[in-house]
mmCIF file of C-alpha atoms in Angstrom:
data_model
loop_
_atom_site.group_PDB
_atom_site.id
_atom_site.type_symbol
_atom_site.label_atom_id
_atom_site.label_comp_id
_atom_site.label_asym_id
_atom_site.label_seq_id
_atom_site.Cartn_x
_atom_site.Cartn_y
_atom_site.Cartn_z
ATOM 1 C CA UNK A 1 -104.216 -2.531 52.025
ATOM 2 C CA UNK A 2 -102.436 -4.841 54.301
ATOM 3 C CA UNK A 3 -100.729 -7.964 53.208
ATOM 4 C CA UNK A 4 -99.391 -9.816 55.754
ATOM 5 C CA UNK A 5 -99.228 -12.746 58.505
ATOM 6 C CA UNK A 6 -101.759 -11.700 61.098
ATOM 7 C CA UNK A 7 -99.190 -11.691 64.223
ATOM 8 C CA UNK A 8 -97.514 -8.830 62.713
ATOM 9 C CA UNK A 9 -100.564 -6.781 63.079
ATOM 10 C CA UNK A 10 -99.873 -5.169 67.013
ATOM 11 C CA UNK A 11 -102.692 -3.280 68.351
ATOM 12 C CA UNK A 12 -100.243 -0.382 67.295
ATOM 13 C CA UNK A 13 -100.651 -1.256 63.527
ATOM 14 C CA UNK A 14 -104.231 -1.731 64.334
ATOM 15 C CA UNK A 15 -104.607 1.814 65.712
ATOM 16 C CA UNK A 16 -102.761 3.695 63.083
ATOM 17 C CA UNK A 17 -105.007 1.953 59.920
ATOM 18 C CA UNK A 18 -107.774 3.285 61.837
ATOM 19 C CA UNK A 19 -106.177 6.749 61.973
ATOM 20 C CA UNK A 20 -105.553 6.588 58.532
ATOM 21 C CA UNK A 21 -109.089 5.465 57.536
ATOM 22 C CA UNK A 22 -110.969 7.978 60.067
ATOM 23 C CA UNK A 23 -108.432 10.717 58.408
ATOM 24 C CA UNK A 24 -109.861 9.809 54.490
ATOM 25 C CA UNK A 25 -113.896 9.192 54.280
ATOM 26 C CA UNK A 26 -115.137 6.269 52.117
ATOM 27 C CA UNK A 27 -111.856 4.623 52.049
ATOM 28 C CA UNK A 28 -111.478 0.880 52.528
ATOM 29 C CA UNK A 29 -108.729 -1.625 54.234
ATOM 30 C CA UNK A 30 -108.234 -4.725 52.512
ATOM 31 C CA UNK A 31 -106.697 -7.377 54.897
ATOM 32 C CA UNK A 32 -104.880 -10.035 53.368
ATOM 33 C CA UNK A 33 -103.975 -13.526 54.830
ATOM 34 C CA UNK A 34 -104.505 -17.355 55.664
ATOM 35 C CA UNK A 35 -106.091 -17.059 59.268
ATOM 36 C CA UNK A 36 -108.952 -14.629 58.045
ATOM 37 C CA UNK A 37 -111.017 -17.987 56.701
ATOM 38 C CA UNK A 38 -111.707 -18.363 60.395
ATOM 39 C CA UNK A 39 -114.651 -16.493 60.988
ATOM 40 C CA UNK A 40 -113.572 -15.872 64.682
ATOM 41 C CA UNK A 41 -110.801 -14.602 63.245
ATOM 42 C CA UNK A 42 -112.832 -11.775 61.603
ATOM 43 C CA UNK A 43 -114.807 -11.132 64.127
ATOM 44 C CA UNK A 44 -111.825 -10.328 66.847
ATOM 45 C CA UNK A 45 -110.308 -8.050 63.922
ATOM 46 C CA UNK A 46 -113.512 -5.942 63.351
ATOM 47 C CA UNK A 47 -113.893 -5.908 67.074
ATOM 48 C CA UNK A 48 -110.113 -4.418 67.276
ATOM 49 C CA UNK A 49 -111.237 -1.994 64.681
ATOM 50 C CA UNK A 50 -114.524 -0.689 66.177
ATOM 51 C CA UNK A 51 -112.241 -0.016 69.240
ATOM 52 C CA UNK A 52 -111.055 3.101 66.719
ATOM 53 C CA UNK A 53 -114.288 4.116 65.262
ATOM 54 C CA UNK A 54 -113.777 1.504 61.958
ATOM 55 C CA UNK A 55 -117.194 -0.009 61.290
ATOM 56 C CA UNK A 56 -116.839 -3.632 59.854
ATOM 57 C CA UNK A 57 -118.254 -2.684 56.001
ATOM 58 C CA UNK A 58 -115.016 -0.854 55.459
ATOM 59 C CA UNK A 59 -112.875 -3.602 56.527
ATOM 60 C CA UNK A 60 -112.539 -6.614 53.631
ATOM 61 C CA UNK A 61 -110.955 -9.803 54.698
ATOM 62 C CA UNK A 62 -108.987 -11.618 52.112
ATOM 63 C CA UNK A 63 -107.312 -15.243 52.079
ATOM 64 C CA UNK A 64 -104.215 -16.955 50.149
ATOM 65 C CA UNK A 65 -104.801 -17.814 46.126
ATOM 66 C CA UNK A 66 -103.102 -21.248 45.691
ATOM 67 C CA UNK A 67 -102.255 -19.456 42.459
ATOM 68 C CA UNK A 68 -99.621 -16.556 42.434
ATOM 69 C CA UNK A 69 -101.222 -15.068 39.766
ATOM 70 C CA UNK A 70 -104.384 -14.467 41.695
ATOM 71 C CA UNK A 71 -102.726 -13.550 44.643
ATOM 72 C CA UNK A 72 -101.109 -10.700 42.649
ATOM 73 C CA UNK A 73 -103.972 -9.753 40.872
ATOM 74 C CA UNK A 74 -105.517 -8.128 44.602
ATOM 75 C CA UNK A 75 -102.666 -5.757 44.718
ATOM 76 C CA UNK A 76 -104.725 -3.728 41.674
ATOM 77 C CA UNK A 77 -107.222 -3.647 44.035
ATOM 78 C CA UNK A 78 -104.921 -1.063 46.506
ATOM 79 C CA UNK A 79 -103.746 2.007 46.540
ATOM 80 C CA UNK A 80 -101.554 2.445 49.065
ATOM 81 C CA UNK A 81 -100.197 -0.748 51.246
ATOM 82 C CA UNK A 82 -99.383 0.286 55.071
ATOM 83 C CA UNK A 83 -96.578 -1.461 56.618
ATOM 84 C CA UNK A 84 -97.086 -3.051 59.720
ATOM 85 C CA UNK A 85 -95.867 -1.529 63.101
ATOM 86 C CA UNK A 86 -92.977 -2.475 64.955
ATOM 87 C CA UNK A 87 -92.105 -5.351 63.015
ATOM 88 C CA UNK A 88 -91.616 -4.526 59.293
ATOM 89 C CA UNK A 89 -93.059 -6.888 56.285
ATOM 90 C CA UNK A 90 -91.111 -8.744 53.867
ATOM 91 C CA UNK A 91 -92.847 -10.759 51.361
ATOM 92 C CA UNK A 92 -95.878 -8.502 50.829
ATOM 93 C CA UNK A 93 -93.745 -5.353 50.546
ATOM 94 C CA UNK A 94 -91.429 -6.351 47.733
ATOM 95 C CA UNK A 95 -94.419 -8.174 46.176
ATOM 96 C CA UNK A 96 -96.345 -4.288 46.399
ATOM 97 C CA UNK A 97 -93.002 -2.678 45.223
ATOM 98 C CA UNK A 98 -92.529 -4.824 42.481
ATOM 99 C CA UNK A 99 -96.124 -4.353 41.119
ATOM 100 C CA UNK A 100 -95.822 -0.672 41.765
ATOM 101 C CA UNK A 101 -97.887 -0.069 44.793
ATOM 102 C CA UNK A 102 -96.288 2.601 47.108
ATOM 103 C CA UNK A 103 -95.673 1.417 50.861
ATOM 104 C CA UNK A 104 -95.761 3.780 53.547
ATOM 105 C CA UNK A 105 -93.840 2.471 56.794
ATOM 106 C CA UNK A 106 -92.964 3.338 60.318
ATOM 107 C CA UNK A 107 -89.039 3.443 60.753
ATOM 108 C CA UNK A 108 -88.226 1.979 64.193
ATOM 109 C CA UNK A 109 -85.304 1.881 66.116
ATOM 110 C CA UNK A 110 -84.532 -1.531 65.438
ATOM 111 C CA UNK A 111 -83.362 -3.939 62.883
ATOM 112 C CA UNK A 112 -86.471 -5.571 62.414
ATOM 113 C CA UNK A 113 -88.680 -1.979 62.254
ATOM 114 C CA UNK A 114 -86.565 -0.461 59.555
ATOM 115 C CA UNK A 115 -86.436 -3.275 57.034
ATOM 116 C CA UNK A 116 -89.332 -1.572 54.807
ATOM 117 C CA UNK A 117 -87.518 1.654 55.336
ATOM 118 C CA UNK A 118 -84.039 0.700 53.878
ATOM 119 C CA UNK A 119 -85.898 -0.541 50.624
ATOM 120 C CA UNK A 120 -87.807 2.355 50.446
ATOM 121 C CA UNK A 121 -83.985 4.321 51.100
ATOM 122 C CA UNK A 122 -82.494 2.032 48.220
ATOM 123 C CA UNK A 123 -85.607 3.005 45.865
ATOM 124 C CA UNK A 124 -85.293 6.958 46.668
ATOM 125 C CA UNK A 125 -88.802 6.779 48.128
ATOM 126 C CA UNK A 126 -88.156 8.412 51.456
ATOM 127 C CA UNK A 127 -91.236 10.453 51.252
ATOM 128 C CA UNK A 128 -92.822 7.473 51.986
ATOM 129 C CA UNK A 129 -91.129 6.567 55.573
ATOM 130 C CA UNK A 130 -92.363 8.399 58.635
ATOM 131 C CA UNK A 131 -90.381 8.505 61.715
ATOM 132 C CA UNK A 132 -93.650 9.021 63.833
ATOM 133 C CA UNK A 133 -96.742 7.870 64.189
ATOM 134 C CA UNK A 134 -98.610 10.909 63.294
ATOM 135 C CA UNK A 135 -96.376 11.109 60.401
ATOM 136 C CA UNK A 136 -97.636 7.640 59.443
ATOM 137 C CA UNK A 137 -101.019 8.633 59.568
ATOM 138 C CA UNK A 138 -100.525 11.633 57.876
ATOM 139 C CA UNK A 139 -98.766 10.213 55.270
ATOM 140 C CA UNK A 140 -101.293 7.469 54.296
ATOM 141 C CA UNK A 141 -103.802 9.974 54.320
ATOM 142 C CA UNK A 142 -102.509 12.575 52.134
ATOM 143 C CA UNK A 143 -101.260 9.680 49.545
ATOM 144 C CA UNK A 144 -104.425 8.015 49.572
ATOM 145 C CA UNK A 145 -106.043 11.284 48.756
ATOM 146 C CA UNK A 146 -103.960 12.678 45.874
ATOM 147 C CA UNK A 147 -104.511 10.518 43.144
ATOM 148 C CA UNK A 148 -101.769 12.484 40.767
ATOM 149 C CA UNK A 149 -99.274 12.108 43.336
ATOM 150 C CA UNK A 150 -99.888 7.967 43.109
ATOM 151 C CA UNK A 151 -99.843 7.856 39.261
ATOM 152 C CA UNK A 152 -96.546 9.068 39.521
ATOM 153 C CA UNK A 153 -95.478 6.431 42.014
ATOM 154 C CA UNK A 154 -97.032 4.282 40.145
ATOM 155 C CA UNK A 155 -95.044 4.850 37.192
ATOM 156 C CA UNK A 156 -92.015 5.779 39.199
ATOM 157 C CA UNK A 157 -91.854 2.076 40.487
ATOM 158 C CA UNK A 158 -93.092 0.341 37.289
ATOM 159 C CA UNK A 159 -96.081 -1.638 37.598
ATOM 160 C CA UNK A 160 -96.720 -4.565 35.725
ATOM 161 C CA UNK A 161 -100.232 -5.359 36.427
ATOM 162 C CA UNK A 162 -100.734 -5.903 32.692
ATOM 163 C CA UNK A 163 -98.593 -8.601 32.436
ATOM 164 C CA UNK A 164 -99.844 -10.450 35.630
ATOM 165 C CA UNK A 165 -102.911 -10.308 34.120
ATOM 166 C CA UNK A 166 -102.191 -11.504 30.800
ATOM 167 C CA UNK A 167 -100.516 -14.115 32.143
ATOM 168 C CA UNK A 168 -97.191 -13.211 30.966
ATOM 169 C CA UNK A 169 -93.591 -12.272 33.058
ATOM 170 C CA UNK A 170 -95.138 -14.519 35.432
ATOM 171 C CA UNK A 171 -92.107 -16.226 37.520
ATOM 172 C CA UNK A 172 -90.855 -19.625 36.642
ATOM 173 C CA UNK A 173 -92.498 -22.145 38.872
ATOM 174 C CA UNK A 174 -88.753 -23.265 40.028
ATOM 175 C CA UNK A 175 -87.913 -19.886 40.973
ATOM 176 C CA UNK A 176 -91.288 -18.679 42.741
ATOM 177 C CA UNK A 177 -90.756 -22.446 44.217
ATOM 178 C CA UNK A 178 -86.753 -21.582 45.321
ATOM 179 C CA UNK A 179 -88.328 -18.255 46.408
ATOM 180 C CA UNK A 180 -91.157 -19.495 48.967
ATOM 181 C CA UNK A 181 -88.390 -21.673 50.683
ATOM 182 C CA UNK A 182 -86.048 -18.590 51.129
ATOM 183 C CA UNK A 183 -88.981 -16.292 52.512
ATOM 184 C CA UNK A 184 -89.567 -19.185 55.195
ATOM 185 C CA UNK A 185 -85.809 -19.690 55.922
ATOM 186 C CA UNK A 186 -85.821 -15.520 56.243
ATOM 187 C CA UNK A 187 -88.330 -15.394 59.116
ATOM 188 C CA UNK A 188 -86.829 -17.942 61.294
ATOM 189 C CA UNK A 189 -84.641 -15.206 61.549
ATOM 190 C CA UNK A 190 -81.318 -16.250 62.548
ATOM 191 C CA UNK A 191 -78.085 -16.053 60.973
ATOM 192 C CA UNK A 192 -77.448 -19.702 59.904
ATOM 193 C CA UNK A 193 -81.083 -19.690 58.375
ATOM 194 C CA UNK A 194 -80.331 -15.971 56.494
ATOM 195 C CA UNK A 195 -77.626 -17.667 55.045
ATOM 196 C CA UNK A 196 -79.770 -20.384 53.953
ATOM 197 C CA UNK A 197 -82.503 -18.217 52.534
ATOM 198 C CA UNK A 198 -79.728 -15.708 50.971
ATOM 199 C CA UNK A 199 -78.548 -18.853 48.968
ATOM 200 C CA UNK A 200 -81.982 -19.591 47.929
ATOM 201 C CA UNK A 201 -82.765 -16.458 47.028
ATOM 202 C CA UNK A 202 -79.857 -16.467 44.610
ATOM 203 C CA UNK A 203 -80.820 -19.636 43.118
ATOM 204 C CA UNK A 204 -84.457 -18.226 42.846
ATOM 205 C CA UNK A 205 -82.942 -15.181 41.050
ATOM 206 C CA UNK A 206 -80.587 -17.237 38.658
ATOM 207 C CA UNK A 207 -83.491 -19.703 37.591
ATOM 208 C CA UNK A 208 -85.902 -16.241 36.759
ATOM 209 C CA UNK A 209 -83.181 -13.374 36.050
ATOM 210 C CA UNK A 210 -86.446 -11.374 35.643
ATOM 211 C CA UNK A 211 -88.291 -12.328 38.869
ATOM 212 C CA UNK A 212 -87.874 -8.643 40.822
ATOM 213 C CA UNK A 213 -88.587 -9.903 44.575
ATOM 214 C CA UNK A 214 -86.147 -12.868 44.597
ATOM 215 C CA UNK A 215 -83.358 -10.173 44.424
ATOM 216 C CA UNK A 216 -85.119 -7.905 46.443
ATOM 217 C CA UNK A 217 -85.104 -10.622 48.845
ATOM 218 C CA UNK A 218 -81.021 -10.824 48.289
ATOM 219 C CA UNK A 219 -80.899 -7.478 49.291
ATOM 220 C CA UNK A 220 -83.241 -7.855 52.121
ATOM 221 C CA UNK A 221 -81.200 -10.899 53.400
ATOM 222 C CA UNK A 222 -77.518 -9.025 53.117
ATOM 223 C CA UNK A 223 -78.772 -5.804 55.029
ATOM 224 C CA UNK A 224 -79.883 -8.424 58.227
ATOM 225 C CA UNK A 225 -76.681 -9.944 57.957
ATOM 226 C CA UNK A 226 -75.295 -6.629 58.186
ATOM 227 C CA UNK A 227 -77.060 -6.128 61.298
ATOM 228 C CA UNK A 228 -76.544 -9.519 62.958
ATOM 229 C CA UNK A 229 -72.714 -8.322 62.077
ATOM 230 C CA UNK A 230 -72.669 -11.391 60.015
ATOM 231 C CA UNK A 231 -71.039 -9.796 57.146
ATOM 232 C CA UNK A 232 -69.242 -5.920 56.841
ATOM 233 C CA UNK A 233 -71.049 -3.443 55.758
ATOM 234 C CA UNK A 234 -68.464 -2.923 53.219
ATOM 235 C CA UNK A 235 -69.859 -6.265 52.122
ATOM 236 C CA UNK A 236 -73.504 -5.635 52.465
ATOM 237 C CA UNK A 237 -73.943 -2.589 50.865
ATOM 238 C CA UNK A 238 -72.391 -2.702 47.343
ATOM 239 C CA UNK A 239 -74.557 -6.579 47.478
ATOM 240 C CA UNK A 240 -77.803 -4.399 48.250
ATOM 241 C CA UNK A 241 -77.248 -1.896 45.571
ATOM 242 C CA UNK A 242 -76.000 -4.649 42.957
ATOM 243 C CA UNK A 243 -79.578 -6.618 44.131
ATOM 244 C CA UNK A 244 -81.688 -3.364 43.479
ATOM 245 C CA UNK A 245 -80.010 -2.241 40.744
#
């Protein structure tokens, strides 16, 4: 799957999904966001993809839930999310690693490439980074095909699709609230506004102590600081480990 706001997806991203789906027969991408109710939309994406060999029935467009709990709900419907290529997710990937669905990513040589890699660092995941493309492709393949190998992930990250379908350990509206303001502060993506969104993130945590991607989203926030040299790293780093602790 693929969570994610549609400029993100390059025609980089776009080539290695293919790879990955030509590499495992039968297997489906699930495209997730707000611009795919536009059936032009659609249509230029499953034109991109034929460009690879990707007929359109294994490509299924998905839009926002006004409700998080049925946004959540479609990351049971995934096995393995791919990042997106240069630019790294946010949002989608703590929401996947917080539900326990293992990420695979491209680390770039930039700040804003290596952001799904330094979770996946912090997590002791780095099986799932690859520092080439054919790694990338290789590595969603062989994941996607070893089903033993993502029951332990699974389990490894904790998922709690049981309780997001029950209806229970659901965020507190204030916090989920506190949280969509910091995620839009975060990709404005300048220092002034990661200090706003590291602030709301904190409140976000504080109102939900058990809501896993508001500090997620603290540790997110302090590692860009780091990089914008904002903050010290001496500062940054014992803030990231506290956050993913």
């Amino acid at each position: 799957g693929a969570f994610g706001a549609c400029p993100r997806i390059s025609d980089d991203a776009v080539r290695l999904w293919a790879g990955a789906l030509n590499a495992v027969p039968h297997s489906r991408l699930f495209l997730k966001a707000q611009p795919f109710e536009d059936r032009e939309t659609r249509r230029a994406f499953r034109a991109r993809f034929a460009e690879h060999g990707i007929d359109a029935e294994r490509l299924t467009f998905l839009v926002r839930q006004p409700a998080l709990k049925d946004h959540l709900i479609w990351y049971r419907k995934i096995d393995v999310m791919l990042d997106t290529v240069p630019y790294s997710g946010l949002a989608n990937i703590c929401d996947a690693l917080w539900l326990g669905v293992p990420v695979i990513t491209l680390a770039g040589p930039t700040a804003r490439s290596r952001s799904t890699a330094s979770l996946l660092t912090q997590l002791g995941l780095d099986k799932l980074i690859a520092h080439s493309e054919e790694g990338y492709v290789r590595r969603a393949a062989q994941l996607a095909k070893d089903l033993s190998v993502l029951e332990k992930l699974r389990e490894q990250l904790g998922t709690r699709f049981a309780e997001v379908e029950g209806g229970r350990h659901m965020p507190a509206a204030e916090a989920y609230d506190l949280y969509l303001q910091a995620r839009f502060a975060f990709n404005r993506e300048t220092p002034s506004q990661f200090r706003q969104a590291l602030e709301l993130f904190e409140r976000s945590a504080a109102a939900d102590p058990e809501f896993a991607p508001a500090f997620l989203g603290i540790a997110e926030t302090h590692m860009r600081l780091d990089w914008y040299g904002v903050e010290e790293a001496a500062v940054a780093a014992p803030a990231v480990k506290s956050a993913l602790a």
